[in-house]
Amino acid sequence: MTQHVNNLFYYDQRIFKSTWYAVALFIIISGYLTACSYEKKGAIHIRKRISDLLLTYSIATVLYVFYQERFLDVETLFFHIIHFDASGPFYYIWVYCQLIIISPILLGALNWADTEGKKKYLRRTAVLMAVLFICYFNVTYTSAFKLSSSGGHLGGGIWLFFWYMGMRLKAFLDYEFKYPKFVFCLNVILLCIWEYIFIFKDYIMYFPAMFGDTQISGLNWMHALQAILVLLIVKSGIECVKSKNNSIWNIVVRVICLIGKNTPYIFLYHLLFLEIGMKLWPGQNVFGRRLFLSGLMILGPLCLKYVKDMVYNWSKLYVKIK
């Protein structure tokens, strides 16, 4: 959301640069959660997960196209759906579906690498190098739909590396930190140093984009480090909250979890509600506008999710009665 309100809520491009890592963080978390699914269930229902996501995405595309055109042409709608271009962020759906399909192969490679003895280090290195080579090959020699942010490559482009990293980091992120306060403070300090050196001093310009990917200029290896620091801050911060058992913090965590569980809807619809909100609040009060639009970009999608669940539950009840 911070990326998508550039030159609207703020004009300082350092803020924009400081959030470049956001999608990388999404992908790492998705890889981690996919590894969790395999551990708990022994598998993931690839077909069901993708079909549910594509249905939700297709409905969002219908709403975007109708809002923008005030008319539904089936042929135009179909082309928007298969090209993932009704809204800029929709490239992520295409990337995510590919990575879900690739996940069993990555998990098999991870299990093969996690052998006993010294061989595991050689195998882990071999798997990492193979993933990096595939990323390089896909970025250099493949194309898909001309989408932005490396979505325009097969196999998820550079996002395959971050997905693998999330699966690889699972064992470490599941580890209970002995001194969570120390880990939290250390990583906050490291993140502040990162922000100061690479954003405020503009050192980030000296690092080329990963694998030479021109479609996502700005995302480089330093953003991978930033994403990991943020993950460690969240992980250790939650452990600090758990140890305190403070009711206020528990409420905060519950609110964050509510937003987190409904991330797909916020992701799909936040730009639509931003556009609607701009027309509802044309005033120049910048602080009031920021508050209103930020709230609308979160609450609007949550309301759509609530309506969808209500209709779905009603239809299930009706069918059961019949």
PDB file of C-alpha atoms in Angstrom:
ATOM      1  CA  MET A   1       0.000   0.000   0.000  1.00  0.00           C
ATOM      2  CA  THR A   2       2.882   2.361   0.803  1.00  0.00           C
ATOM      3  CA  GLN A   3       4.338   1.699  -2.642  1.00  0.00           C
ATOM      4  CA  HIS A   4       1.024   2.424  -4.340  1.00  0.00           C
ATOM      5  CA  VAL A   5       0.375   5.802  -2.684  1.00  0.00           C
ATOM      6  CA  ASN A   6       3.690   7.252  -3.879  1.00  0.00           C
ATOM      7  CA  ASN A   7       3.247  10.906  -4.936  1.00  0.00           C
ATOM      8  CA  LEU A   8      -0.166  10.877  -3.294  1.00  0.00           C
ATOM      9  CA  PHE A   9       0.384  10.477   0.453  1.00  0.00           C
ATOM     10  CA  TYR A  10       4.053  11.445   0.293  1.00  0.00           C
ATOM     11  CA  TYR A  11       6.648  12.803  -2.149  1.00  0.00           C
ATOM     12  CA  ASP A  12       9.884  11.797  -0.439  1.00  0.00           C
ATOM     13  CA  GLN A  13      11.265   9.029  -2.665  1.00  0.00           C
ATOM     14  CA  ARG A  14      13.306   7.634   0.203  1.00  0.00           C
ATOM     15  CA  ILE A  15      10.045   6.301   1.625  1.00  0.00           C
ATOM     16  CA  PHE A  16       9.306   4.682  -1.719  1.00  0.00           C
ATOM     17  CA  LYS A  17      12.769   3.086  -1.896  1.00  0.00           C
ATOM     18  CA  SER A  18      12.533   1.836   1.683  1.00  0.00           C
ATOM     19  CA  THR A  19       9.502  -0.328   0.798  1.00  0.00           C
ATOM     20  CA  TRP A  20      10.946  -2.009  -2.303  1.00  0.00           C
ATOM     21  CA  TYR A  21      11.459  -5.202  -0.322  1.00  0.00           C
ATOM     22  CA  ALA A  22       7.716  -5.625   0.386  1.00  0.00           C
ATOM     23  CA  VAL A  23       6.872  -8.150  -2.339  1.00  0.00           C
ATOM     24  CA  ALA A  24      10.054 -10.081  -1.542  1.00  0.00           C
ATOM     25  CA  LEU A  25       8.778 -10.344   2.028  1.00  0.00           C
ATOM     26  CA  PHE A  26       5.379 -11.626   0.790  1.00  0.00           C
ATOM     27  CA  ILE A  27       7.102 -14.317  -1.262  1.00  0.00           C
ATOM     28  CA  ILE A  28       9.381 -15.416   1.594  1.00  0.00           C
ATOM     29  CA  ILE A  29       6.397 -15.714   3.944  1.00  0.00           C
ATOM     30  CA  SER A  30       4.461 -17.679   1.308  1.00  0.00           C
ATOM     31  CA  GLY A  31       7.370 -20.102   0.891  1.00  0.00           C
ATOM     32  CA  TYR A  32       7.576 -20.520   4.655  1.00  0.00           C
ATOM     33  CA  LEU A  33       3.820 -21.162   4.988  1.00  0.00           C
ATOM     34  CA  THR A  34       3.902 -23.653   2.115  1.00  0.00           C
ATOM     35  CA  ALA A  35       6.654 -25.589   3.894  1.00  0.00           C
ATOM     36  CA  CYS A  36       4.474 -25.498   7.041  1.00  0.00           C
ATOM     37  CA  SER A  37       1.555 -26.969   5.074  1.00  0.00           C
ATOM     38  CA  TYR A  38       3.716 -29.841   3.870  1.00  0.00           C
ATOM     39  CA  GLU A  39       4.951 -30.508   7.414  1.00  0.00           C
ATOM     40  CA  LYS A  40       1.440 -30.546   8.926  1.00  0.00           C
ATOM     41  CA  LYS A  41      -0.467 -32.319   6.157  1.00  0.00           C
ATOM     42  CA  GLY A  42       2.255 -34.143   4.249  1.00  0.00           C
ATOM     43  CA  ALA A  43       1.105 -32.336   1.091  1.00  0.00           C
ATOM     44  CA  ILE A  44      -0.776 -29.295  -0.149  1.00  0.00           C
ATOM     45  CA  HIS A  45      -3.850 -29.402  -2.339  1.00  0.00           C
ATOM     46  CA  ILE A  46      -2.308 -27.580  -5.279  1.00  0.00           C
ATOM     47  CA  ARG A  47      -5.390 -27.787  -7.498  1.00  0.00           C
ATOM     48  CA  LYS A  48      -7.750 -26.536  -4.761  1.00  0.00           C
ATOM     49  CA  ARG A  49      -5.460 -23.719  -3.656  1.00  0.00           C
ATOM     50  CA  ILE A  50      -4.928 -22.468  -7.201  1.00  0.00           C
ATOM     51  CA  SER A  51      -8.594 -22.852  -8.234  1.00  0.00           C
ATOM     52  CA  ASP A  52      -9.799 -20.956  -5.140  1.00  0.00           C
ATOM     53  CA  LEU A  53      -7.295 -18.168  -5.765  1.00  0.00           C
ATOM     54  CA  LEU A  54      -8.095 -17.934  -9.487  1.00  0.00           C
ATOM     55  CA  LEU A  55     -11.832 -17.746  -8.745  1.00  0.00           C
ATOM     56  CA  THR A  56     -11.264 -14.921  -6.240  1.00  0.00           C
ATOM     57  CA  TYR A  57      -8.936 -13.201  -8.713  1.00  0.00           C
ATOM     58  CA  SER A  58     -11.408 -13.558 -11.609  1.00  0.00           C
ATOM     59  CA  ILE A  59     -14.201 -11.957  -9.573  1.00  0.00           C
ATOM     60  CA  ALA A  60     -11.850  -9.078  -8.706  1.00  0.00           C
ATOM     61  CA  THR A  61     -11.007  -8.668 -12.399  1.00  0.00           C
ATOM     62  CA  VAL A  62     -14.729  -8.459 -13.265  1.00  0.00           C
ATOM     63  CA  LEU A  63     -15.243  -5.719 -10.678  1.00  0.00           C
ATOM     64  CA  TYR A  64     -12.174  -3.760 -11.825  1.00  0.00           C
ATOM     65  CA  VAL A  65     -13.111  -3.947 -15.501  1.00  0.00           C
ATOM     66  CA  PHE A  66     -16.729  -2.974 -14.852  1.00  0.00           C
ATOM     67  CA  TYR A  67     -15.706  -0.069 -12.609  1.00  0.00           C
ATOM     68  CA  GLN A  68     -13.201   1.234 -15.157  1.00  0.00           C
ATOM     69  CA  GLU A  69     -15.269   0.690 -18.317  1.00  0.00           C
ATOM     70  CA  ARG A  70     -18.812   0.940 -16.878  1.00  0.00           C
ATOM     71  CA  PHE A  71     -19.513  -1.885 -19.316  1.00  0.00           C
ATOM     72  CA  LEU A  72     -18.748  -5.609 -19.491  1.00  0.00           C
ATOM     73  CA  ASP A  73     -17.500  -6.950 -22.794  1.00  0.00           C
ATOM     74  CA  VAL A  74     -16.912 -10.708 -22.414  1.00  0.00           C
ATOM     75  CA  GLU A  75     -14.031 -10.858 -24.894  1.00  0.00           C
ATOM     76  CA  THR A  76     -12.210  -7.931 -23.276  1.00  0.00           C
ATOM     77  CA  LEU A  77     -12.850  -9.379 -19.818  1.00  0.00           C
ATOM     78  CA  PHE A  78     -11.472 -12.761 -20.891  1.00  0.00           C
ATOM     79  CA  PHE A  79      -8.257 -11.195 -22.178  1.00  0.00           C
ATOM     80  CA  HIS A  80      -7.808  -9.246 -18.931  1.00  0.00           C
ATOM     81  CA  ILE A  81      -8.257 -12.455 -16.917  1.00  0.00           C
ATOM     82  CA  ILE A  82      -5.724 -14.523 -18.875  1.00  0.00           C
ATOM     83  CA  HIS A  83      -3.174 -11.699 -19.007  1.00  0.00           C
ATOM     84  CA  PHE A  84      -3.425 -10.696 -15.313  1.00  0.00           C
ATOM     85  CA  ASP A  85      -3.452  -7.013 -16.237  1.00  0.00           C
ATOM     86  CA  ALA A  86      -6.766  -5.570 -15.022  1.00  0.00           C
ATOM     87  CA  SER A  87      -4.726  -3.998 -12.214  1.00  0.00           C
ATOM     88  CA  GLY A  88      -0.960  -3.612 -11.824  1.00  0.00           C
ATOM     89  CA  PRO A  89      -0.499  -5.883  -8.762  1.00  0.00           C
ATOM     90  CA  PHE A  90      -2.356  -8.801 -10.388  1.00  0.00           C
ATOM     91  CA  TYR A  91       0.946 -10.100 -11.789  1.00  0.00           C
ATOM     92  CA  TYR A  92       1.424 -11.573  -8.304  1.00  0.00           C
ATOM     93  CA  ILE A  93      -1.401 -14.089  -8.874  1.00  0.00           C
ATOM     94  CA  TRP A  94       0.390 -15.455 -11.942  1.00  0.00           C
ATOM     95  CA  VAL A  95       3.689 -15.657 -10.032  1.00  0.00           C
ATOM     96  CA  TYR A  96       2.092 -17.290  -6.967  1.00  0.00           C
ATOM     97  CA  CYS A  97       0.312 -20.001  -8.980  1.00  0.00           C
ATOM     98  CA  GLN A  98       3.582 -20.963 -10.696  1.00  0.00           C
ATOM     99  CA  LEU A  99       5.465 -21.115  -7.407  1.00  0.00           C
ATOM    100  CA  ILE A 100       2.777 -23.283  -5.808  1.00  0.00           C
ATOM    101  CA  ILE A 101       3.126 -25.769  -8.680  1.00  0.00           C
ATOM    102  CA  ILE A 102       6.928 -25.782  -8.317  1.00  0.00           C
ATOM    103  CA  SER A 103       6.768 -26.228  -4.510  1.00  0.00           C
ATOM    104  CA  PRO A 104       6.794 -30.082  -4.435  1.00  0.00           C
ATOM    105  CA  ILE A 105      10.022 -30.106  -6.468  1.00  0.00           C
ATOM    106  CA  LEU A 106      11.624 -27.528  -4.162  1.00  0.00           C
ATOM    107  CA  LEU A 107      10.553 -29.455  -1.078  1.00  0.00           C
ATOM    108  CA  GLY A 108      11.976 -32.674  -2.534  1.00  0.00           C
ATOM    109  CA  ALA A 109      15.264 -30.868  -3.175  1.00  0.00           C
ATOM    110  CA  LEU A 110      15.281 -29.493   0.379  1.00  0.00           C
ATOM    111  CA  ASN A 111      14.643 -32.933   1.880  1.00  0.00           C
ATOM    112  CA  TRP A 112      17.392 -34.409  -0.308  1.00  0.00           C
ATOM    113  CA  ALA A 113      19.797 -31.725   0.889  1.00  0.00           C
ATOM    114  CA  ASP A 114      18.997 -32.229   4.582  1.00  0.00           C
ATOM    115  CA  THR A 115      20.964 -35.436   4.952  1.00  0.00           C
ATOM    116  CA  GLU A 116      23.149 -36.446   7.888  1.00  0.00           C
ATOM    117  CA  GLY A 117      26.827 -35.645   8.089  1.00  0.00           C
ATOM    118  CA  LYS A 118      28.984 -33.263   6.099  1.00  0.00           C
ATOM    119  CA  LYS A 119      27.259 -34.106   2.828  1.00  0.00           C
ATOM    120  CA  LYS A 120      24.332 -31.852   3.741  1.00  0.00           C
ATOM    121  CA  TYR A 121      26.436 -28.709   3.272  1.00  0.00           C
ATOM    122  CA  LEU A 122      27.484 -29.752  -0.225  1.00  0.00           C
ATOM    123  CA  ARG A 123      23.919 -30.716  -1.118  1.00  0.00           C
ATOM    124  CA  ARG A 124      22.448 -27.486   0.265  1.00  0.00           C
ATOM    125  CA  THR A 125      24.986 -25.504  -1.735  1.00  0.00           C
ATOM    126  CA  ALA A 126      24.143 -27.518  -4.856  1.00  0.00           C
ATOM    127  CA  VAL A 127      20.387 -26.875  -4.432  1.00  0.00           C
ATOM    128  CA  LEU A 128      20.948 -23.151  -3.843  1.00  0.00           C
ATOM    129  CA  MET A 129      23.141 -22.879  -6.938  1.00  0.00           C
ATOM    130  CA  ALA A 130      20.541 -24.755  -8.984  1.00  0.00           C
ATOM    131  CA  VAL A 131      17.788 -22.350  -7.841  1.00  0.00           C
ATOM    132  CA  LEU A 132      19.952 -19.335  -8.657  1.00  0.00           C
ATOM    133  CA  PHE A 133      20.767 -20.753 -12.099  1.00  0.00           C
ATOM    134  CA  ILE A 134      17.066 -21.381 -12.840  1.00  0.00           C
ATOM    135  CA  CYS A 135      16.263 -17.798 -11.770  1.00  0.00           C
ATOM    136  CA  TYR A 136      18.980 -16.443 -14.045  1.00  0.00           C
ATOM    137  CA  PHE A 137      17.812 -18.599 -16.957  1.00  0.00           C
ATOM    138  CA  ASN A 138      14.147 -17.591 -16.532  1.00  0.00           C
ATOM    139  CA  VAL A 139      14.954 -13.886 -16.267  1.00  0.00           C
ATOM    140  CA  THR A 140      17.306 -13.971 -19.255  1.00  0.00           C
ATOM    141  CA  TYR A 141      15.579 -16.362 -21.656  1.00  0.00           C
ATOM    142  CA  THR A 142      11.822 -16.453 -20.894  1.00  0.00           C
ATOM    143  CA  SER A 143       8.907 -14.071 -21.154  1.00  0.00           C
ATOM    144  CA  ALA A 144       5.246 -14.162 -20.115  1.00  0.00           C
ATOM    145  CA  PHE A 145       2.539 -11.533 -20.681  1.00  0.00           C
ATOM    146  CA  LYS A 146       5.054  -8.649 -20.397  1.00  0.00           C
ATOM    147  CA  LEU A 147       4.080  -8.209 -16.756  1.00  0.00           C
ATOM    148  CA  SER A 148       6.010  -6.037 -14.297  1.00  0.00           C
ATOM    149  CA  SER A 149       8.028  -6.980 -11.223  1.00  0.00           C
ATOM    150  CA  SER A 150       9.517 -10.166 -12.699  1.00  0.00           C
ATOM    151  CA  GLY A 151       6.014 -11.538 -13.240  1.00  0.00           C
ATOM    152  CA  GLY A 152       6.831 -11.349 -16.929  1.00  0.00           C
ATOM    153  CA  HIS A 153       9.068 -14.424 -16.698  1.00  0.00           C
ATOM    154  CA  LEU A 154       8.314 -18.114 -16.367  1.00  0.00           C
ATOM    155  CA  GLY A 155       8.836 -19.900 -13.080  1.00  0.00           C
ATOM    156  CA  GLY A 156       8.257 -16.723 -11.099  1.00  0.00           C
ATOM    157  CA  GLY A 157      11.462 -15.093 -12.344  1.00  0.00           C
ATOM    158  CA  ILE A 158      13.571 -13.910  -9.402  1.00  0.00           C
ATOM    159  CA  TRP A 159      10.717 -14.639  -6.992  1.00  0.00           C
ATOM    160  CA  LEU A 160      11.630 -18.326  -7.139  1.00  0.00           C
ATOM    161  CA  PHE A 161      14.749 -17.484  -5.117  1.00  0.00           C
ATOM    162  CA  PHE A 162      12.730 -15.759  -2.379  1.00  0.00           C
ATOM    163  CA  TRP A 163      10.184 -18.597  -2.282  1.00  0.00           C
ATOM    164  CA  TYR A 164      13.014 -21.100  -1.852  1.00  0.00           C
ATOM    165  CA  MET A 165      14.535 -18.879   0.840  1.00  0.00           C
ATOM    166  CA  GLY A 166      11.244 -18.930   2.769  1.00  0.00           C
ATOM    167  CA  MET A 167      11.134 -22.733   2.640  1.00  0.00           C
ATOM    168  CA  ARG A 168      14.823 -22.951   3.593  1.00  0.00           C
ATOM    169  CA  LEU A 169      14.410 -20.540   6.534  1.00  0.00           C
ATOM    170  CA  LYS A 170      11.513 -22.481   8.048  1.00  0.00           C
ATOM    171  CA  ALA A 171      13.678 -24.474  10.472  1.00  0.00           C
ATOM    172  CA  PHE A 172      15.362 -21.285  11.693  1.00  0.00           C
ATOM    173  CA  LEU A 173      12.135 -19.275  11.992  1.00  0.00           C
ATOM    174  CA  ASP A 174      10.473 -22.099  13.953  1.00  0.00           C
ATOM    175  CA  TYR A 175      13.327 -22.030  16.460  1.00  0.00           C
ATOM    176  CA  GLU A 176      12.400 -20.605  19.856  1.00  0.00           C
ATOM    177  CA  PHE A 177      14.819 -17.770  20.554  1.00  0.00           C
ATOM    178  CA  LYS A 178      16.368 -18.052  23.997  1.00  0.00           C
ATOM    179  CA  TYR A 179      16.678 -14.276  24.330  1.00  0.00           C
ATOM    180  CA  PRO A 180      13.894 -12.804  22.147  1.00  0.00           C
ATOM    181  CA  LYS A 181      14.352  -9.252  23.496  1.00  0.00           C
ATOM    182  CA  PHE A 182      18.016  -9.271  22.526  1.00  0.00           C
ATOM    183  CA  VAL A 183      17.250 -10.662  19.044  1.00  0.00           C
ATOM    184  CA  PHE A 184      14.473  -8.095  18.591  1.00  0.00           C
ATOM    185  CA  CYS A 185      16.633  -5.120  19.620  1.00  0.00           C
ATOM    186  CA  LEU A 186      19.632  -6.332  17.601  1.00  0.00           C
ATOM    187  CA  ASN A 187      17.631  -6.706  14.389  1.00  0.00           C
ATOM    188  CA  VAL A 188      15.873  -3.351  14.868  1.00  0.00           C
ATOM    189  CA  ILE A 189      19.309  -1.716  15.173  1.00  0.00           C
ATOM    190  CA  LEU A 190      20.586  -3.576  12.092  1.00  0.00           C
ATOM    191  CA  LEU A 191      17.493  -2.561  10.103  1.00  0.00           C
ATOM    192  CA  CYS A 192      17.937   1.084  11.109  1.00  0.00           C
ATOM    193  CA  ILE A 193      21.592   0.936   9.996  1.00  0.00           C
ATOM    194  CA  TRP A 194      20.463  -0.674   6.715  1.00  0.00           C
ATOM    195  CA  GLU A 195      17.892   2.062   6.131  1.00  0.00           C
ATOM    196  CA  TYR A 196      20.360   4.827   6.932  1.00  0.00           C
ATOM    197  CA  ILE A 197      23.209   3.568   4.743  1.00  0.00           C
ATOM    198  CA  PHE A 198      21.346   2.195   1.755  1.00  0.00           C
ATOM    199  CA  ILE A 199      18.306   4.498   1.622  1.00  0.00           C
ATOM    200  CA  PHE A 200      19.210   7.819   3.196  1.00  0.00           C
ATOM    201  CA  LYS A 201      22.776   7.758   1.849  1.00  0.00           C
ATOM    202  CA  ASP A 202      21.548   6.313  -1.446  1.00  0.00           C
ATOM    203  CA  TYR A 203      24.151   3.542  -1.467  1.00  0.00           C
ATOM    204  CA  ILE A 204      21.513   1.195  -2.845  1.00  0.00           C
ATOM    205  CA  MET A 205      22.079   2.637  -6.317  1.00  0.00           C
ATOM    206  CA  TYR A 206      25.449   0.851  -6.438  1.00  0.00           C
ATOM    207  CA  PHE A 207      23.812  -2.589  -6.315  1.00  0.00           C
ATOM    208  CA  PRO A 208      22.467  -3.871  -9.658  1.00  0.00           C
ATOM    209  CA  ALA A 209      19.091  -5.580  -9.925  1.00  0.00           C
ATOM    210  CA  MET A 210      19.128  -9.312  -9.260  1.00  0.00           C
ATOM    211  CA  PHE A 211      20.082 -11.414 -12.293  1.00  0.00           C
ATOM    212  CA  GLY A 212      20.054  -8.236 -14.385  1.00  0.00           C
ATOM    213  CA  ASP A 213      16.242  -8.141 -14.326  1.00  0.00           C
ATOM    214  CA  THR A 214      15.276  -4.793 -15.857  1.00  0.00           C
ATOM    215  CA  GLN A 215      11.585  -5.360 -15.113  1.00  0.00           C
ATOM    216  CA  ILE A 216      12.122  -4.817 -11.424  1.00  0.00           C
ATOM    217  CA  SER A 217      14.802  -2.150 -11.291  1.00  0.00           C
ATOM    218  CA  GLY A 218      15.726  -1.416  -7.695  1.00  0.00           C
ATOM    219  CA  LEU A 219      15.215  -4.868  -6.183  1.00  0.00           C
ATOM    220  CA  ASN A 220      18.622  -6.329  -5.401  1.00  0.00           C
ATOM    221  CA  TRP A 221      20.429  -8.574  -2.954  1.00  0.00           C
ATOM    222  CA  MET A 222      20.342  -5.925  -0.223  1.00  0.00           C
ATOM    223  CA  HIS A 223      16.545  -6.076  -0.248  1.00  0.00           C
ATOM    224  CA  ALA A 224      16.742  -9.807   0.441  1.00  0.00           C
ATOM    225  CA  LEU A 225      18.723  -8.958   3.579  1.00  0.00           C
ATOM    226  CA  GLN A 226      16.170  -6.307   4.537  1.00  0.00           C
ATOM    227  CA  ALA A 227      13.293  -8.799   4.180  1.00  0.00           C
ATOM    228  CA  ILE A 228      15.072 -11.304   6.445  1.00  0.00           C
ATOM    229  CA  LEU A 229      15.714  -8.615   9.100  1.00  0.00           C
ATOM    230  CA  VAL A 230      12.022  -7.697   9.086  1.00  0.00           C
ATOM    231  CA  LEU A 231      11.086 -11.385   9.448  1.00  0.00           C
ATOM    232  CA  LEU A 232      13.384 -11.763  12.444  1.00  0.00           C
ATOM    233  CA  ILE A 233      11.953  -8.612  14.039  1.00  0.00           C
ATOM    234  CA  VAL A 234       8.399  -9.933  13.669  1.00  0.00           C
ATOM    235  CA  LYS A 235       9.340 -13.406  14.929  1.00  0.00           C
ATOM    236  CA  SER A 236      11.246 -12.188  18.011  1.00  0.00           C
ATOM    237  CA  GLY A 237       8.677  -9.435  18.654  1.00  0.00           C
ATOM    238  CA  ILE A 238       5.830 -11.944  18.798  1.00  0.00           C
ATOM    239  CA  GLU A 239       7.823 -14.102  21.220  1.00  0.00           C
ATOM    240  CA  CYS A 240       8.318 -11.042  23.451  1.00  0.00           C
ATOM    241  CA  VAL A 241       4.553 -10.419  23.403  1.00  0.00           C
ATOM    242  CA  LYS A 242       3.838 -14.058  24.244  1.00  0.00           C
ATOM    243  CA  SER A 243       6.152 -13.991  27.250  1.00  0.00           C
ATOM    244  CA  LYS A 244       4.507 -10.825  28.618  1.00  0.00           C
ATOM    245  CA  ASN A 245       0.939 -12.089  28.052  1.00  0.00           C
ATOM    246  CA  ASN A 246      -0.207  -8.469  27.982  1.00  0.00           C
ATOM    247  CA  SER A 247      -3.890  -8.120  27.046  1.00  0.00           C
ATOM    248  CA  ILE A 248      -3.330  -4.934  25.010  1.00  0.00           C
ATOM    249  CA  TRP A 249      -0.552  -6.512  22.947  1.00  0.00           C
ATOM    250  CA  ASN A 250      -2.663  -9.633  22.473  1.00  0.00           C
ATOM    251  CA  ILE A 251      -5.414  -7.461  20.982  1.00  0.00           C
ATOM    252  CA  VAL A 252      -2.881  -5.811  18.667  1.00  0.00           C
ATOM    253  CA  VAL A 253      -1.629  -9.224  17.512  1.00  0.00           C
ATOM    254  CA  ARG A 254      -5.207 -10.400  16.968  1.00  0.00           C
ATOM    255  CA  VAL A 255      -5.963  -7.366  14.783  1.00  0.00           C
ATOM    256  CA  ILE A 256      -2.796  -7.979  12.757  1.00  0.00           C
ATOM    257  CA  CYS A 257      -3.772 -11.648  12.382  1.00  0.00           C
ATOM    258  CA  LEU A 258      -7.243 -10.642  11.167  1.00  0.00           C
ATOM    259  CA  ILE A 259      -5.679  -8.421   8.503  1.00  0.00           C
ATOM    260  CA  GLY A 260      -3.130 -11.125   7.678  1.00  0.00           C
ATOM    261  CA  LYS A 261      -5.747 -13.828   7.120  1.00  0.00           C
ATOM    262  CA  ASN A 262      -7.547 -11.561   4.677  1.00  0.00           C
ATOM    263  CA  THR A 263      -4.438 -10.345   2.865  1.00  0.00           C
ATOM    264  CA  PRO A 264      -5.566 -11.732  -0.545  1.00  0.00           C
ATOM    265  CA  TYR A 265      -8.653  -9.476  -0.508  1.00  0.00           C
ATOM    266  CA  ILE A 266      -6.705  -6.416   0.649  1.00  0.00           C
ATOM    267  CA  PHE A 267      -4.097  -7.158  -2.005  1.00  0.00           C
ATOM    268  CA  LEU A 268      -6.651  -7.571  -4.805  1.00  0.00           C
ATOM    269  CA  TYR A 269      -8.911  -4.623  -3.988  1.00  0.00           C
ATOM    270  CA  HIS A 270      -6.848  -1.916  -2.287  1.00  0.00           C
ATOM    271  CA  LEU A 271      -6.227   0.022  -5.525  1.00  0.00           C
ATOM    272  CA  LEU A 272      -9.901  -0.156  -6.452  1.00  0.00           C
ATOM    273  CA  PHE A 273     -10.908   1.334  -3.102  1.00  0.00           C
ATOM    274  CA  LEU A 274      -8.109   3.895  -3.380  1.00  0.00           C
ATOM    275  CA  GLU A 275      -9.587   5.067  -6.688  1.00  0.00           C
ATOM    276  CA  ILE A 276     -13.104   5.140  -5.215  1.00  0.00           C
ATOM    277  CA  GLY A 277     -11.862   6.975  -2.110  1.00  0.00           C
ATOM    278  CA  MET A 278     -10.146   9.650  -4.209  1.00  0.00           C
ATOM    279  CA  LYS A 279     -13.540  10.562  -5.641  1.00  0.00           C
ATOM    280  CA  LEU A 280     -15.283  10.414  -2.261  1.00  0.00           C
ATOM    281  CA  TRP A 281     -12.689  12.692  -0.597  1.00  0.00           C
ATOM    282  CA  PRO A 282     -11.499  15.306  -3.096  1.00  0.00           C
ATOM    283  CA  GLY A 283     -10.578  17.712  -0.284  1.00  0.00           C
ATOM    284  CA  GLN A 284      -7.054  19.013   0.333  1.00  0.00           C
ATOM    285  CA  ASN A 285      -6.766  18.126   4.033  1.00  0.00           C
ATOM    286  CA  VAL A 286      -3.788  15.807   3.582  1.00  0.00           C
ATOM    287  CA  PHE A 287      -3.870  14.180   7.023  1.00  0.00           C
ATOM    288  CA  GLY A 288      -7.608  13.537   6.962  1.00  0.00           C
ATOM    289  CA  ARG A 289      -7.290  12.217   3.424  1.00  0.00           C
ATOM    290  CA  ARG A 290      -4.480   9.852   4.371  1.00  0.00           C
ATOM    291  CA  LEU A 291      -6.454   8.496   7.321  1.00  0.00           C
ATOM    292  CA  PHE A 292      -9.634   8.065   5.291  1.00  0.00           C
ATOM    293  CA  LEU A 293      -8.002   6.434   2.255  1.00  0.00           C
ATOM    294  CA  SER A 294      -5.746   4.150   4.309  1.00  0.00           C
ATOM    295  CA  GLY A 295      -8.730   2.925   6.312  1.00  0.00           C
ATOM    296  CA  LEU A 296     -10.808   2.471   3.180  1.00  0.00           C
ATOM    297  CA  MET A 297      -8.091   0.413   1.459  1.00  0.00           C
ATOM    298  CA  ILE A 298      -8.191  -2.041   4.388  1.00  0.00           C
ATOM    299  CA  LEU A 299     -11.829  -1.963   5.510  1.00  0.00           C
ATOM    300  CA  GLY A 300     -13.307  -1.959   1.980  1.00  0.00           C
ATOM    301  CA  PRO A 301     -11.760  -5.324   1.009  1.00  0.00           C
ATOM    302  CA  LEU A 302     -12.628  -6.760   4.447  1.00  0.00           C
ATOM    303  CA  CYS A 303     -16.280  -5.784   3.898  1.00  0.00           C
ATOM    304  CA  LEU A 304     -16.233  -7.494   0.484  1.00  0.00           C
ATOM    305  CA  LYS A 305     -14.816 -10.611   2.131  1.00  0.00           C
ATOM    306  CA  TYR A 306     -17.570 -10.479   4.775  1.00  0.00           C
ATOM    307  CA  VAL A 307     -20.300 -10.185   2.115  1.00  0.00           C
ATOM    308  CA  LYS A 308     -18.786 -13.072   0.127  1.00  0.00           C
ATOM    309  CA  ASP A 309     -18.649 -15.293   3.231  1.00  0.00           C
ATOM    310  CA  MET A 310     -22.218 -14.360   4.170  1.00  0.00           C
ATOM    311  CA  VAL A 311     -23.541 -15.262   0.694  1.00  0.00           C
ATOM    312  CA  TYR A 312     -21.521 -18.481   0.634  1.00  0.00           C
ATOM    313  CA  ASN A 313     -22.763 -19.576   4.092  1.00  0.00           C
ATOM    314  CA  TRP A 314     -26.350 -18.711   3.145  1.00  0.00           C
ATOM    315  CA  SER A 315     -26.122 -20.770  -0.051  1.00  0.00           C
ATOM    316  CA  LYS A 316     -24.652 -23.734   1.847  1.00  0.00           C
ATOM    317  CA  LEU A 317     -27.454 -23.531   4.413  1.00  0.00           C
ATOM    318  CA  TYR A 318     -30.094 -23.284   1.681  1.00  0.00           C
ATOM    319  CA  VAL A 319     -28.711 -26.297  -0.185  1.00  0.00           C
ATOM    320  CA  LYS A 320     -28.561 -28.281   3.071  1.00  0.00           C
ATOM    321  CA  ILE A 321     -32.207 -27.487   3.838  1.00  0.00           C
ATOM    322  CA  LYS A 322     -33.308 -28.435   0.321  1.00  0.00           C
TER     323      LYS A 322
END
